[in-house]
PDB file of C-alpha atoms in Angstrom:
ATOM      1  CA  MET T   1       8.957  -4.795 -11.107  1.00  0.00           C
ATOM      2  CA  ARG T   2       6.874  -7.261  -9.013  1.00  0.00           C
ATOM      3  CA  LYS T   3       9.198  -5.791  -5.645  1.00  0.00           C
ATOM      4  CA  THR T   4       8.437  -2.074  -6.833  1.00  0.00           C
ATOM      5  CA  LEU T   5       4.175  -2.965  -6.786  1.00  0.00           C
ATOM      6  CA  SER T   6       5.016  -5.065  -3.333  1.00  0.00           C
ATOM      7  CA  ILE T   7       6.418  -1.793  -2.297  1.00  0.00           C
ATOM      8  CA  LEU T   8       2.986  -0.173  -2.625  1.00  0.00           C
ATOM      9  CA  ALA T   9       3.404   3.349  -0.403  1.00  0.00           C
ATOM     10  CA  ILE T  10       2.250   7.017  -0.717  1.00  0.00           C
ATOM     11  CA  SER T  11       3.985  10.539  -1.279  1.00  0.00           C
ATOM     12  CA  LEU T  12       4.911  14.522  -2.784  1.00  0.00           C
ATOM     13  CA  PRO T  13       7.097  16.911  -3.803  1.00  0.00           C
ATOM     14  CA  LEU T  14       8.033  18.724  -0.388  1.00  0.00           C
ATOM     15  CA  ILE T  15       6.627  21.911  -1.961  1.00  0.00           C
ATOM     16  CA  ALA T  16       4.072  23.468   0.804  1.00  0.00           C
ATOM     17  CA  SER T  17       4.529  25.634   3.840  1.00  0.00           C
ATOM     18  CA  GLY T  18       5.050  23.795   7.553  1.00  0.00           C
ATOM     19  CA  TYR T  19       1.291  25.169   8.047  1.00  0.00           C
ATOM     20  CA  ALA T  20      -0.394  23.957   4.228  1.00  0.00           C
ATOM     21  CA  GLN T  21       1.381  20.290   5.088  1.00  0.00           C
ATOM     22  CA  ALA T  22      -0.161  20.449   8.602  1.00  0.00           C
ATOM     23  CA  ASN T  23      -3.592  21.138   7.395  1.00  0.00           C
ATOM     24  CA  GLU T  24      -3.960  18.955   4.732  1.00  0.00           C
ATOM     25  CA  SER T  25      -2.486  16.079   6.685  1.00  0.00           C
ATOM     26  CA  GLY T  26      -5.209  16.734   9.070  1.00  0.00           C
ATOM     27  CA  MET T  27      -8.136  16.574   5.712  1.00  0.00           C
ATOM     28  CA  LEU T  28      -6.417  13.548   5.056  1.00  0.00           C
ATOM     29  CA  LYS T  29      -6.795  11.620   8.243  1.00  0.00           C
ATOM     30  CA  ALA T  30     -10.077  13.149   8.285  1.00  0.00           C
ATOM     31  CA  LYS T  31     -10.835  11.169   5.382  1.00  0.00           C
ATOM     32  CA  LEU T  32      -9.872   8.045   5.724  1.00  0.00           C
ATOM     33  CA  ALA T  33     -10.967   8.231   9.408  1.00  0.00           C
ATOM     34  CA  GLU T  34     -14.570   7.455   7.748  1.00  0.00           C
ATOM     35  CA  ILE T  35     -13.803   4.703   6.228  1.00  0.00           C
ATOM     36  CA  ALA T  36     -13.175   1.374   8.679  1.00  0.00           C
ATOM     37  CA  THR T  37     -13.279  -1.497   6.456  1.00  0.00           C
ATOM     38  CA  LEU T  38     -12.828  -1.193   2.731  1.00  0.00           C
ATOM     39  CA  LYS T  39     -12.720  -4.441   0.053  1.00  0.00           C
ATOM     40  CA  ALA T  40     -12.564  -3.403  -3.392  1.00  0.00           C
ATOM     41  CA  ASN T  41     -11.822  -5.041  -7.350  1.00  0.00           C
ATOM     42  CA  PHE T  42      -8.658  -3.380  -8.660  1.00  0.00           C
ATOM     43  CA  THR T  43      -7.731  -2.403 -12.018  1.00  0.00           C
ATOM     44  CA  GLN T  44      -3.216  -2.112 -12.851  1.00  0.00           C
ATOM     45  CA  THR T  45      -1.953  -0.223 -15.393  1.00  0.00           C
ATOM     46  CA  VAL T  46       1.991   0.248 -15.290  1.00  0.00           C
ATOM     47  CA  THR T  47       3.995   2.845 -17.327  1.00  0.00           C
ATOM     48  CA  ASP T  48       7.527   3.259 -17.250  1.00  0.00           C
ATOM     49  CA  ILE T  49       9.886   6.543 -17.071  1.00  0.00           C
ATOM     50  CA  ASN T  50       8.762   7.182 -21.066  1.00  0.00           C
ATOM     51  CA  ASN T  51       4.981   6.984 -20.420  1.00  0.00           C
ATOM     52  CA  LYS T  52       5.005   3.330 -22.141  1.00  0.00           C
ATOM     53  CA  GLU T  53       3.358   1.222 -20.785  1.00  0.00           C
ATOM     54  CA  ILE T  54       4.915  -1.873 -19.601  1.00  0.00           C
ATOM     55  CA  GLN T  55       2.070  -3.931 -17.889  1.00  0.00           C
ATOM     56  CA  LYS T  56      -1.647  -4.125 -17.257  1.00  0.00           C
ATOM     57  CA  GLY T  57      -2.712  -6.538 -14.087  1.00  0.00           C
ATOM     58  CA  SER T  58      -5.943  -6.635 -11.757  1.00  0.00           C
ATOM     59  CA  GLY T  59      -6.397  -7.609  -8.401  1.00  0.00           C
ATOM     60  CA  VAL T  60      -8.689  -7.269  -5.190  1.00  0.00           C
ATOM     61  CA  PHE T  61      -7.467  -4.706  -2.453  1.00  0.00           C
ATOM     62  CA  ALA T  62      -8.990  -4.905   1.257  1.00  0.00           C
ATOM     63  CA  LEU T  63      -7.869  -2.781   4.079  1.00  0.00           C
ATOM     64  CA  ALA T  64      -9.331  -2.571   7.819  1.00  0.00           C
ATOM     65  CA  TYR T  65      -8.301  -0.293  10.232  1.00  0.00           C
ATOM     66  CA  PRO T  66      -5.912  -0.755  12.358  1.00  0.00           C
ATOM     67  CA  ASN T  67      -2.870  -1.905  10.789  1.00  0.00           C
ATOM     68  CA  GLN T  68      -4.390  -4.693   8.315  1.00  0.00           C
ATOM     69  CA  PHE T  69      -3.641  -4.670   4.773  1.00  0.00           C
ATOM     70  CA  TYR T  70      -4.263  -6.958   1.960  1.00  0.00           C
ATOM     71  CA  TRP T  71      -3.182  -6.690  -1.472  1.00  0.00           C
ATOM     72  CA  HIS T  72      -3.748  -9.554  -4.214  1.00  0.00           C
ATOM     73  CA  LEU T  73      -2.670  -9.233  -7.320  1.00  0.00           C
ATOM     74  CA  THR T  74      -4.035 -12.206 -10.009  1.00  0.00           C
ATOM     75  CA  GLU T  75      -3.228 -11.373 -13.696  1.00  0.00           C
ATOM     76  CA  PRO T  76      -0.531 -11.188 -15.010  1.00  0.00           C
ATOM     77  CA  ASP T  77       1.172 -12.882 -12.483  1.00  0.00           C
ATOM     78  CA  GLU T  78      -0.080 -13.812  -9.241  1.00  0.00           C
ATOM     79  CA  SER T  79       1.033 -12.604  -5.993  1.00  0.00           C
ATOM     80  CA  LEU T  80      -0.457 -11.695  -2.468  1.00  0.00           C
ATOM     81  CA  ILE T  81       0.529  -8.362   0.363  1.00  0.00           C
ATOM     82  CA  VAL T  82      -1.013  -9.041   3.845  1.00  0.00           C
ATOM     83  CA  ALA T  83      -0.569  -7.079   6.698  1.00  0.00           C
ATOM     84  CA  ASP T  84      -1.472  -8.733  10.091  1.00  0.00           C
ATOM     85  CA  GLY T  85      -1.578  -6.706  12.035  1.00  0.00           C
ATOM     86  CA  THR T  86       1.430  -7.424  13.194  1.00  0.00           C
ATOM     87  CA  ASP T  87       3.874  -8.727  10.505  1.00  0.00           C
ATOM     88  CA  VAL T  88       3.357  -8.232   6.532  1.00  0.00           C
ATOM     89  CA  TRP T  89       3.645 -10.861   4.444  1.00  0.00           C
ATOM     90  CA  ILE T  90       4.867 -11.345   1.222  1.00  0.00           C
ATOM     91  CA  TYR T  91       4.321 -14.068  -1.133  1.00  0.00           C
ATOM     92  CA  ASN T  92       5.449 -14.774  -4.845  1.00  0.00           C
ATOM     93  CA  PRO T  93       3.983 -18.094  -5.926  1.00  0.00           C
ATOM     94  CA  PHE T  94       5.681 -18.547  -9.275  1.00  0.00           C
ATOM     95  CA  ALA T  95       9.476 -18.499  -6.658  1.00  0.00           C
ATOM     96  CA  GLU T  96       7.742 -20.706  -4.070  1.00  0.00           C
ATOM     97  CA  GLU T  97       8.725 -17.670  -2.093  1.00  0.00           C
ATOM     98  CA  VAL T  98       7.053 -15.705   1.137  1.00  0.00           C
ATOM     99  CA  SER T  99       9.001 -12.767   2.977  1.00  0.00           C
ATOM    100  CA  VAL T 100       7.636 -11.614   6.868  1.00  0.00           C
ATOM    101  CA  MET T 101       9.157  -8.881   8.308  1.00  0.00           C
ATOM    102  CA  ASP T 102       7.221  -6.608  11.129  1.00  0.00           C
ATOM    103  CA  LEU T 103       4.804  -4.170  10.390  1.00  0.00           C
ATOM    104  CA  ASN T 104       6.795  -0.987  11.599  1.00  0.00           C
ATOM    105  CA  GLN T 105       9.723  -2.407   9.133  1.00  0.00           C
ATOM    106  CA  ALA T 106       6.425  -2.107   6.094  1.00  0.00           C
ATOM    107  CA  ILE T 107       5.747   1.531   7.797  1.00  0.00           C
ATOM    108  CA  ASP T 108       9.055   3.046   7.286  1.00  0.00           C
ATOM    109  CA  ALA T 109       9.401   1.314   3.671  1.00  0.00           C
ATOM    110  CA  SER T 110       5.866   2.097   2.881  1.00  0.00           C
ATOM    111  CA  PRO T 111       3.323   5.015   3.410  1.00  0.00           C
ATOM    112  CA  ILE T 112       0.154   2.961   2.317  1.00  0.00           C
ATOM    113  CA  ALA T 113       0.768   2.679   6.047  1.00  0.00           C
ATOM    114  CA  LEU T 114      -0.961   5.132   6.742  1.00  0.00           C
ATOM    115  CA  LEU T 115      -4.340   4.493   5.285  1.00  0.00           C
ATOM    116  CA  VAL T 116      -4.837   1.870   8.459  1.00  0.00           C
ATOM    117  CA  HIS T 117      -2.085   3.793  10.737  1.00  0.00           C
ATOM    118  CA  ARG T 118      -3.240   6.920  12.244  1.00  0.00           C
ATOM    119  CA  ASP T 119      -0.516   7.774  15.560  1.00  0.00           C
ATOM    120  CA  GLU T 120       1.525  11.324  15.707  1.00  0.00           C
ATOM    121  CA  GLU T 121       4.583   9.795  15.056  1.00  0.00           C
ATOM    122  CA  THR T 122       4.198   7.538  11.892  1.00  0.00           C
ATOM    123  CA  TRP T 123       2.141  10.600  10.600  1.00  0.00           C
ATOM    124  CA  SER T 124       5.256  12.784  11.329  1.00  0.00           C
ATOM    125  CA  LYS T 125       6.982  10.673   8.575  1.00  0.00           C
ATOM    126  CA  TYR T 126       5.647  11.377   5.646  1.00  0.00           C
ATOM    127  CA  SER T 127       5.033  14.806   3.978  1.00  0.00           C
ATOM    128  CA  VAL T 128       1.055  15.652   2.513  1.00  0.00           C
ATOM    129  CA  THR T 129      -0.025  18.055  -0.218  1.00  0.00           C
ATOM    130  CA  SER T 130      -3.648  17.687  -2.276  1.00  0.00           C
ATOM    131  CA  GLU T 131      -5.040  19.196  -5.298  1.00  0.00           C
ATOM    132  CA  ASN T 132      -8.361  18.527  -6.641  1.00  0.00           C
ATOM    133  CA  GLY T 133      -9.870  15.741  -4.275  1.00  0.00           C
ATOM    134  CA  CYS T 134      -6.337  13.900  -4.651  1.00  0.00           C
ATOM    135  CA  PHE T 135      -3.816  13.351  -1.644  1.00  0.00           C
ATOM    136  CA  SER T 136      -0.111  13.463  -2.256  1.00  0.00           C
ATOM    137  CA  ILE T 137       2.219  11.689   0.435  1.00  0.00           C
ATOM    138  CA  SER T 138       6.055  11.393   0.237  1.00  0.00           C
ATOM    139  CA  PRO T 139       8.442   9.790   2.883  1.00  0.00           C
ATOM    140  CA  LYS T 140      10.813  12.373   4.635  1.00  0.00           C
ATOM    141  CA  SER T 141      13.481   9.837   4.552  1.00  0.00           C
ATOM    142  CA  LEU T 142      15.597   9.858   1.024  1.00  0.00           C
ATOM    143  CA  ASP T 143      16.061   5.948   1.765  1.00  0.00           C
ATOM    144  CA  ALA T 144      12.149   4.744   1.003  1.00  0.00           C
ATOM    145  CA  GLY T 145      11.922   3.001  -2.405  1.00  0.00           C
ATOM    146  CA  VAL T 146       8.845   4.788  -3.240  1.00  0.00           C
ATOM    147  CA  GLN T 147       9.409   8.774  -5.027  1.00  0.00           C
ATOM    148  CA  SER T 148       5.584   9.218  -4.161  1.00  0.00           C
ATOM    149  CA  VAL T 149       1.225   8.266  -3.987  1.00  0.00           C
ATOM    150  CA  ASP T 150      -1.565  10.186  -4.414  1.00  0.00           C
ATOM    151  CA  VAL T 151      -4.491   9.018  -3.185  1.00  0.00           C
ATOM    152  CA  CYS T 152      -8.011  10.485  -4.883  1.00  0.00           C
ATOM    153  CA  PHE T 153     -11.607   9.998  -3.587  1.00  0.00           C
ATOM    154  CA  GLU T 154     -14.477  11.356  -4.261  1.00  0.00           C
ATOM    155  CA  GLU T 155     -16.078  12.062  -1.953  1.00  0.00           C
ATOM    156  CA  ASP T 156     -16.073  10.050   0.708  1.00  0.00           C
ATOM    157  CA  THR T 157     -14.801   6.863  -1.236  1.00  0.00           C
ATOM    158  CA  LEU T 158     -11.245   6.082  -2.536  1.00  0.00           C
ATOM    159  CA  THR T 159     -10.948   5.909  -6.062  1.00  0.00           C
ATOM    160  CA  GLN T 160      -7.402   4.961  -6.708  1.00  0.00           C
ATOM    161  CA  MET T 161      -4.020   5.479  -6.233  1.00  0.00           C
ATOM    162  CA  VAL T 162      -0.776   6.465  -7.922  1.00  0.00           C
ATOM    163  CA  LEU T 163       2.640   4.775  -7.306  1.00  0.00           C
ATOM    164  CA  GLN T 164       6.080   6.720  -8.486  1.00  0.00           C
ATOM    165  CA  ASP T 165       9.085   4.662  -7.331  1.00  0.00           C
ATOM    166  CA  GLN T 166      12.499   5.394  -7.461  1.00  0.00           C
ATOM    167  CA  GLN T 167      12.880   4.607 -11.202  1.00  0.00           C
ATOM    168  CA  GLY T 168      10.214   6.662 -12.760  1.00  0.00           C
ATOM    169  CA  ASN T 169       8.038   3.886 -13.435  1.00  0.00           C
ATOM    170  CA  VAL T 170       4.226   4.480 -11.976  1.00  0.00           C
ATOM    171  CA  SER T 171       1.292   2.546 -11.715  1.00  0.00           C
ATOM    172  CA  GLN T 172      -1.659   3.376 -11.883  1.00  0.00           C
ATOM    173  CA  PHE T 173      -4.281   1.962  -9.615  1.00  0.00           C
ATOM    174  CA  ILE T 174      -8.151   2.197  -9.679  1.00  0.00           C
ATOM    175  CA  LEU T 175     -10.476   0.894  -6.953  1.00  0.00           C
ATOM    176  CA  SER T 176     -14.260  -0.749  -8.136  1.00  0.00           C
ATOM    177  CA  GLU T 177     -16.928  -2.521  -6.489  1.00  0.00           C
ATOM    178  CA  GLN T 178     -15.885  -0.966  -2.886  1.00  0.00           C
ATOM    179  CA  THR T 179     -17.658  -2.073  -0.666  1.00  0.00           C
ATOM    180  CA  ALA T 180     -17.213  -3.003   3.824  1.00  0.00           C
ATOM    181  CA  ILE T 181     -15.721  -6.132   4.977  1.00  0.00           C
ATOM    182  CA  ASP T 182     -18.223  -8.070   6.002  1.00  0.00           C
ATOM    183  CA  ASP T 183     -17.428 -10.326   9.635  1.00  0.00           C
ATOM    184  CA  ASP T 184     -16.704 -13.669   7.805  1.00  0.00           C
ATOM    185  CA  GLU T 185     -14.073 -11.540   5.713  1.00  0.00           C
ATOM    186  CA  ALA T 186     -11.808 -11.000   8.144  1.00  0.00           C
ATOM    187  CA  SER T 187      -9.744 -13.913   7.325  1.00  0.00           C
ATOM    188  CA  LEU T 188      -8.144 -12.107   4.154  1.00  0.00           C
ATOM    189  CA  PHE T 189      -5.848 -10.509   7.095  1.00  0.00           C
ATOM    190  CA  LYS T 190      -4.644 -13.954   7.975  1.00  0.00           C
ATOM    191  CA  PHE T 191      -1.215 -15.751   6.268  1.00  0.00           C
ATOM    192  CA  THR T 192      -0.919 -19.357   6.394  1.00  0.00           C
ATOM    193  CA  VAL T 193       2.123 -20.360   4.952  1.00  0.00           C
ATOM    194  CA  PRO T 194       1.578 -22.553   2.267  1.00  0.00           C
ATOM    195  CA  ASP T 195       4.173 -26.145   1.922  1.00  0.00           C
ATOM    196  CA  ASP T 196       6.751 -26.342   0.491  1.00  0.00           C
ATOM    197  CA  VAL T 197       7.880 -23.058   0.499  1.00  0.00           C
ATOM    198  CA  ASP T 198      11.070 -20.472   0.862  1.00  0.00           C
ATOM    199  CA  ILE T 199      11.015 -18.362   4.136  1.00  0.00           C
ATOM    200  CA  ASP T 200      12.907 -15.337   4.227  1.00  0.00           C
ATOM    201  CA  ASP T 201      12.293 -13.831   7.784  1.00  0.00           C
ATOM    202  CA  GLN T 202      12.964 -11.008   8.082  1.00  0.00           C
ATOM    203  CA  ARG T 203      11.320  -9.661  11.185  1.00  0.00           C
ATOM    204  CA  LEU T 204      14.337  -7.781  13.489  1.00  0.00           C
ATOM    205  CA  ASN T 205      13.036  -9.486  16.513  1.00  0.00           C
ATOM    206  CA  THR T 206      14.213 -12.787  15.243  1.00  0.00           C
ATOM    207  CA  VAL T 207      16.663 -14.841  16.756  1.00  0.00           C
ATOM    208  CA  ASN T 208      18.972 -16.521  14.442  1.00  0.00           C
TER     209      ASN T 208
END
């Protein structure tokens, strides 16, 4: 379950025409262009393939363009994801382990990258449809760990994200108390490896 929550993504069923998808992709880009930085609290509800609730939680979510991301689950069990612009760090305090990968690896694994990444090459890896203020984004690669993620807005405010993984589990995240990020909060996107933890370095440019 922690792995599923760590690999947040955004996706969609491939049912729209190429023109419609391109247009809806542009609409989502325009929405995201209005969000240079964002910090919010979130509540999380996870249900299984039978719509049975299997977990509830809460934490703090933040992003900053370009390529910076912060996801801190504080309840029921703590975990932390930090994208610092170059690398992505996934920290599990209970297991005393941190994994690190290249940003491009994370982009390939998770469409959530579209929230902080705007180049055409990255966006071309995903398809986008929209309905009733929500955008559904899906990776075109069949190897992605996430089946779909919806991002929903009220006007220009991001209000919720809904993630469905390949096993049929659905994670809904409701955002609240949103603010822009102050200069003194930039440290959110800097990860310092704690003492006495194991490091699983998956970066492609790492020499073993």
